[in-house]
PDB file of C-alpha atoms (C1' of nucleotides) in Angstrom:
ATOM      1  CA  MET B   1      -1.791  -8.262  39.767  1.00  0.00           C
ATOM      2  CA  PRO B   2      -4.188 -10.015  37.421  1.00  0.00           C
ATOM      3  CA  TYR B   3      -4.986  -8.664  33.989  1.00  0.00           C
ATOM      4  CA  TRP B   4      -8.197  -9.134  32.045  1.00  0.00           C
ATOM      5  CA  LEU B   5      -9.832  -8.949  28.653  1.00  0.00           C
ATOM      6  CA  MET B   6     -13.454  -7.977  28.169  1.00  0.00           C
ATOM      7  CA  LYS B   7     -15.502  -8.067  24.986  1.00  0.00           C
ATOM      8  CA  SER B   8     -18.061  -5.558  23.861  1.00  0.00           C
ATOM      9  CA  GLU B   9     -19.865  -5.045  20.609  1.00  0.00           C
ATOM     10  CA  PRO B  10     -18.761  -1.557  19.513  1.00  0.00           C
ATOM     11  CA  ASP B  11     -22.254  -0.859  18.161  1.00  0.00           C
ATOM     12  CA  GLU B  12     -23.424  -1.212  21.770  1.00  0.00           C
ATOM     13  CA  PHE B  13     -20.460   0.177  23.659  1.00  0.00           C
ATOM     14  CA  SER B  14     -17.048   0.944  22.180  1.00  0.00           C
ATOM     15  CA  ILE B  15     -13.697   2.172  23.465  1.00  0.00           C
ATOM     16  CA  LEU B  16     -14.650   5.581  22.054  1.00  0.00           C
ATOM     17  CA  ASP B  17     -17.803   5.581  24.156  1.00  0.00           C
ATOM     18  CA  LEU B  18     -15.721   4.811  27.229  1.00  0.00           C
ATOM     19  CA  GLU B  19     -13.217   7.514  26.315  1.00  0.00           C
ATOM     20  CA  GLN B  20     -15.998  10.061  26.002  1.00  0.00           C
ATOM     21  CA  LYS B  21     -17.771   9.011  29.197  1.00  0.00           C
ATOM     22  CA  GLY B  22     -14.591   8.504  31.181  1.00  0.00           C
ATOM     23  CA  ARG B  23     -16.266   5.936  33.366  1.00  0.00           C
ATOM     24  CA  ALA B  24     -19.043   3.395  32.920  1.00  0.00           C
ATOM     25  CA  ARG B  25     -20.762   0.385  34.413  1.00  0.00           C
ATOM     26  CA  TRP B  26     -19.819  -2.894  32.732  1.00  0.00           C
ATOM     27  CA  ASP B  27     -23.081  -4.813  32.942  1.00  0.00           C
ATOM     28  CA  GLY B  28     -25.112  -7.374  31.026  1.00  0.00           C
ATOM     29  CA  VAL B  29     -22.764 -10.321  31.515  1.00  0.00           C
ATOM     30  CA  ARG B  30     -25.041 -13.368  31.473  1.00  0.00           C
ATOM     31  CA  ASN B  31     -22.636 -16.267  31.620  1.00  0.00           C
ATOM     32  CA  TYR B  32     -21.594 -17.778  34.926  1.00  0.00           C
ATOM     33  CA  GLN B  33     -17.959 -18.344  34.078  1.00  0.00           C
ATOM     34  CA  ALA B  34     -17.592 -14.778  32.848  1.00  0.00           C
ATOM     35  CA  ARG B  35     -19.465 -13.524  35.913  1.00  0.00           C
ATOM     36  CA  ASN B  36     -17.080 -15.391  38.187  1.00  0.00           C
ATOM     37  CA  PHE B  37     -14.164 -13.622  36.538  1.00  0.00           C
ATOM     38  CA  LEU B  38     -15.935 -10.286  37.107  1.00  0.00           C
ATOM     39  CA  ARG B  39     -16.123 -11.185  40.794  1.00  0.00           C
ATOM     40  CA  ASP B  40     -12.385 -11.873  40.852  1.00  0.00           C
ATOM     41  CA  MET B  41     -11.593  -8.342  39.708  1.00  0.00           C
ATOM     42  CA  ALA B  42     -10.175  -5.781  42.120  1.00  0.00           C
ATOM     43  CA  GLU B  43     -10.102  -2.007  41.934  1.00  0.00           C
ATOM     44  CA  GLY B  44      -7.108  -0.783  39.987  1.00  0.00           C
ATOM     45  CA  GLU B  45      -6.725  -3.822  37.757  1.00  0.00           C
ATOM     46  CA  LEU B  46      -6.392  -3.291  34.016  1.00  0.00           C
ATOM     47  CA  PHE B  47      -8.173  -4.931  31.095  1.00  0.00           C
ATOM     48  CA  PHE B  48      -8.002  -4.989  27.329  1.00  0.00           C
ATOM     49  CA  PHE B  49     -11.133  -3.634  25.696  1.00  0.00           C
ATOM     50  CA  TYR B  50     -12.014  -6.004  22.831  1.00  0.00           C
ATOM     51  CA  HIS B  51     -14.417  -5.174  20.029  1.00  0.00           C
ATOM     52  CA  SER B  52     -16.438  -8.213  18.976  1.00  0.00           C
ATOM     53  CA  SER B  53     -19.112  -8.959  16.364  1.00  0.00           C
ATOM     54  CA  CYS B  54     -18.003  -6.146  14.118  1.00  0.00           C
ATOM     55  CA  ALA B  55     -16.086  -5.478  10.900  1.00  0.00           C
ATOM     56  CA  GLN B  56     -12.713  -5.225  12.652  1.00  0.00           C
ATOM     57  CA  PRO B  57     -12.699  -7.505  15.680  1.00  0.00           C
ATOM     58  CA  GLY B  58      -9.718  -6.857  17.942  1.00  0.00           C
ATOM     59  CA  ILE B  59      -8.296  -5.125  20.983  1.00  0.00           C
ATOM     60  CA  ALA B  60      -9.138  -1.447  20.804  1.00  0.00           C
ATOM     61  CA  GLY B  61      -7.672  -0.133  24.024  1.00  0.00           C
ATOM     62  CA  ILE B  62      -7.245  -0.426  27.770  1.00  0.00           C
ATOM     63  CA  GLY B  63      -9.509   0.234  30.735  1.00  0.00           C
ATOM     64  CA  ARG B  64      -9.231  -0.003  34.504  1.00  0.00           C
ATOM     65  CA  ILE B  65     -11.526  -1.478  37.137  1.00  0.00           C
ATOM     66  CA  VAL B  66     -12.656   1.327  39.419  1.00  0.00           C
ATOM     67  CA  ARG B  67     -15.304  -0.543  41.413  1.00  0.00           C
ATOM     68  CA  SER B  68     -15.248  -4.257  42.171  1.00  0.00           C
ATOM     69  CA  ALA B  69     -18.239  -6.492  41.511  1.00  0.00           C
ATOM     70  CA  TYR B  70     -21.706  -5.565  42.725  1.00  0.00           C
ATOM     71  CA  VAL B  71     -25.226  -6.742  41.859  1.00  0.00           C
ATOM     72  CA  ASP B  72     -26.087  -5.968  38.228  1.00  0.00           C
ATOM     73  CA  PRO B  73     -29.310  -3.918  38.306  1.00  0.00           C
ATOM     74  CA  THR B  74     -30.058  -4.468  34.608  1.00  0.00           C
ATOM     75  CA  ALA B  75     -31.088  -8.079  35.337  1.00  0.00           C
ATOM     76  CA  LEU B  76     -34.201  -6.709  37.086  1.00  0.00           C
ATOM     77  CA  GLN B  77     -35.056  -3.991  34.558  1.00  0.00           C
ATOM     78  CA  THR B  78     -37.817  -5.166  32.242  1.00  0.00           C
ATOM     79  CA  ASP B  79     -36.882  -2.522  29.673  1.00  0.00           C
ATOM     80  CA  SER B  80     -33.243  -3.592  29.586  1.00  0.00           C
ATOM     81  CA  PRO B  81     -31.899  -5.867  26.851  1.00  0.00           C
ATOM     82  CA  TYR B  82     -30.185  -7.701  29.703  1.00  0.00           C
ATOM     83  CA  PHE B  83     -33.392  -8.344  31.662  1.00  0.00           C
ATOM     84  CA  ASP B  84     -33.420 -11.823  33.198  1.00  0.00           C
ATOM     85  CA  THR B  85     -36.914 -13.187  33.843  1.00  0.00           C
ATOM     86  CA  LYS B  86     -35.564 -15.526  36.500  1.00  0.00           C
ATOM     87  CA  ALA B  87     -33.703 -12.900  38.520  1.00  0.00           C
ATOM     88  CA  ARG B  88     -35.341 -11.453  41.651  1.00  0.00           C
ATOM     89  CA  ALA B  89     -34.277  -8.547  43.830  1.00  0.00           C
ATOM     90  CA  GLU B  90     -33.519 -10.963  46.665  1.00  0.00           C
ATOM     91  CA  LYS B  91     -31.935 -13.475  44.310  1.00  0.00           C
ATOM     92  CA  ASN B  92     -30.071 -11.797  41.484  1.00  0.00           C
ATOM     93  CA  PRO B  93     -27.079 -13.895  40.424  1.00  0.00           C
ATOM     94  CA  TRP B  94     -25.526 -11.363  38.057  1.00  0.00           C
ATOM     95  CA  SER B  95     -22.666  -8.976  38.699  1.00  0.00           C
ATOM     96  CA  ALA B  96     -21.353  -5.739  37.235  1.00  0.00           C
ATOM     97  CA  VAL B  97     -18.176  -3.725  37.732  1.00  0.00           C
ATOM     98  CA  ASP B  98     -17.380  -0.080  37.066  1.00  0.00           C
ATOM     99  CA  VAL B  99     -14.595   0.718  34.625  1.00  0.00           C
ATOM    100  CA  ALA B 100     -12.648   3.803  33.577  1.00  0.00           C
ATOM    101  CA  PHE B 101     -10.964   4.766  30.328  1.00  0.00           C
ATOM    102  CA  VAL B 102      -7.190   4.390  30.207  1.00  0.00           C
ATOM    103  CA  GLU B 103      -6.054   4.314  26.604  1.00  0.00           C
ATOM    104  CA  ARG B 104      -7.312   3.935  23.065  1.00  0.00           C
ATOM    105  CA  PHE B 105      -4.941   2.254  20.607  1.00  0.00           C
ATOM    106  CA  GLN B 106      -4.110   4.300  17.515  1.00  0.00           C
ATOM    107  CA  THR B 107      -4.735   1.183  15.502  1.00  0.00           C
ATOM    108  CA  PRO B 108      -6.736  -1.654  17.042  1.00  0.00           C
ATOM    109  CA  LEU B 109      -4.887  -4.969  17.278  1.00  0.00           C
ATOM    110  CA  SER B 110      -6.807  -7.256  14.975  1.00  0.00           C
ATOM    111  CA  LEU B 111      -7.785 -10.760  15.994  1.00  0.00           C
ATOM    112  CA  ALA B 112      -5.762 -12.065  13.051  1.00  0.00           C
ATOM    113  CA  ARG B 113      -2.667 -10.291  14.396  1.00  0.00           C
ATOM    114  CA  LEU B 114      -3.230 -11.753  17.863  1.00  0.00           C
ATOM    115  CA  LYS B 115      -3.697 -15.241  16.448  1.00  0.00           C
ATOM    116  CA  ALA B 116      -0.453 -14.928  14.511  1.00  0.00           C
ATOM    117  CA  GLU B 117       1.559 -14.240  17.654  1.00  0.00           C
ATOM    118  CA  THR B 118       3.238 -17.349  19.061  1.00  0.00           C
ATOM    119  CA  ALA B 119       3.463 -15.815  22.526  1.00  0.00           C
ATOM    120  CA  LEU B 120      -0.337 -15.609  22.607  1.00  0.00           C
ATOM    121  CA  ALA B 121      -1.078 -19.198  21.656  1.00  0.00           C
ATOM    122  CA  GLN B 122      -2.497 -19.870  25.124  1.00  0.00           C
ATOM    123  CA  LEU B 123      -4.618 -16.720  25.253  1.00  0.00           C
ATOM    124  CA  ALA B 124      -8.216 -17.727  25.998  1.00  0.00           C
ATOM    125  CA  LEU B 125      -9.434 -15.359  23.295  1.00  0.00           C
ATOM    126  CA  VAL B 126      -7.755 -17.254  20.470  1.00  0.00           C
ATOM    127  CA  GLN B 127      -8.749 -20.734  21.616  1.00  0.00           C
ATOM    128  CA  LYS B 128     -11.046 -22.548  19.238  1.00  0.00           C
ATOM    129  CA  GLY B 129     -14.665 -22.116  20.194  1.00  0.00           C
ATOM    130  CA  SER B 130     -13.923 -19.673  23.006  1.00  0.00           C
ATOM    131  CA  ARG B 131     -16.911 -17.405  23.543  1.00  0.00           C
ATOM    132  CA  LEU B 132     -16.190 -16.061  27.000  1.00  0.00           C
ATOM    133  CA  SER B 133     -16.817 -12.326  27.203  1.00  0.00           C
ATOM    134  CA  VAL B 134     -14.622 -11.867  30.273  1.00  0.00           C
ATOM    135  CA  MET B 135     -11.334 -13.714  30.646  1.00  0.00           C
ATOM    136  CA  PRO B 136      -8.012 -13.507  32.439  1.00  0.00           C
ATOM    137  CA  VAL B 137      -4.788 -12.517  30.661  1.00  0.00           C
ATOM    138  CA  SER B 138      -1.416 -13.558  32.076  1.00  0.00           C
ATOM    139  CA  ALA B 139       1.274 -10.970  32.821  1.00  0.00           C
ATOM    140  CA  ALA B 140       3.377 -12.383  29.979  1.00  0.00           C
ATOM    141  CA  GLU B 141       0.461 -12.159  27.544  1.00  0.00           C
ATOM    142  CA  TRP B 142      -0.310  -8.645  28.706  1.00  0.00           C
ATOM    143  CA  ALA B 143       3.268  -7.565  27.999  1.00  0.00           C
ATOM    144  CA  ALA B 144       3.312  -9.349  24.632  1.00  0.00           C
ATOM    145  CA  ILE B 145       0.122  -7.599  23.547  1.00  0.00           C
ATOM    146  CA  LEU B 146       1.339  -4.196  24.721  1.00  0.00           C
ATOM    147  CA  ALA B 147       4.459  -4.705  22.629  1.00  0.00           C
ATOM    148  CA  LEU B 148       2.298  -5.110  19.510  1.00  0.00           C
ATOM    149  CA  ARG B 149       0.639  -1.703  19.806  1.00  0.00           C
TER     150      ARG B 149
ATOM    151  C1'  DG S   1     -26.240 -14.954   5.998  1.00  0.00           C
ATOM    152  C1'  DC S   2     -23.708 -19.117   7.261  1.00  0.00           C
ATOM    153  C1'  DC S   3     -22.150 -22.137  10.496  1.00  0.00           C
ATOM    154  C1'  DA S   4     -19.119 -24.090  14.240  1.00  0.00           C
ATOM    155  C1'  DA S   5     -18.938 -24.214  18.952  1.00  0.00           C
ATOM    156  C1'  DC S   6     -20.693 -23.670  23.225  1.00  0.00           C
ATOM    157  C1'  DG S   7     -24.153 -23.052  27.201  1.00  0.00           C
ATOM    158  C1'  DT S   8     -28.751 -23.866  28.834  1.00  0.00           C
ATOM    159  C1'  DT S   9     -33.089 -26.126  29.144  1.00  0.00           C
ATOM    160  C1'  DG S  10     -36.105 -29.694  30.068  1.00  0.00           C
ATOM    161  C1'  DG S  11     -37.935 -34.434  29.309  1.00  0.00           C
ATOM    162  C1'  DC S  12     -37.060 -38.801  30.884  1.00  0.00           C
TER     163       DC S  12
ATOM    164  C1'  DG I   1     -27.841 -37.532  35.720  1.00  0.00           C
ATOM    165  C1'  DC I   2     -28.076 -38.078  30.732  1.00  0.00           C
ATOM    166  C1'  DC I   3     -28.590 -36.001  26.474  1.00  0.00           C
ATOM    167  C1'  DA I   4     -31.224 -34.018  22.543  1.00  0.00           C
ATOM    168  C1'  DA I   5     -32.994 -29.751  21.190  1.00  0.00           C
ATOM    169  C1'  DC I   6     -32.585 -25.173  21.150  1.00  0.00           C
ATOM    170  C1'  DG I   7     -30.598 -20.451  21.552  1.00  0.00           C
ATOM    171  C1'  DT I   8     -26.510 -17.570  21.442  1.00  0.00           C
ATOM    172  C1'  DT I   9     -21.913 -16.072  20.243  1.00  0.00           C
ATOM    173  C1'  DG I  10     -18.980 -14.359  17.022  1.00  0.00           C
ATOM    174  C1'  DG I  11     -15.781 -14.917  13.081  1.00  0.00           C
ATOM    175  C1'  DC I  12     -15.935 -15.029   8.342  1.00  0.00           C
TER     176       DC I  12
END
DNA sequence: GCCAACGTTGGC
DNA sequence: GCCAACGTTGGC
């Protein structure tokens, strides 16, 4: 079963927000490669919830996919920060998934800690210049990260 | 706020 | 199809 990692700016949506809501739509992805990964996700699969663009970037917890990819409605909403002027109802290229809270780490795993781990050298997240907001994580990487909690 | 790296746009 | 210019991401 594939594993994933998804980034969110905690000021926008954090692991605490997901914990409090229990379930949420993961929308606003506006990169084709990331979108394609969203479309590869299946119900029941797990992902690391990564906090980006913040004081303490790192993995903050775990979530689960509870609904596979469907058309992202925010692309058509003019009042949404994710509005896409080129998207049309009959031609909306963007996808969203629904996710549920699984676990919040007592202490988030900092990016520095992840970079220091030899077993994670191939992790897409730590590659130079990697900006993907949705990426796959191998089973071995998943286990290695869990062991760092 | 800076800046490296990347993706997208648009002229040609 | 090339590629320069521009906008965005995201760590620091």
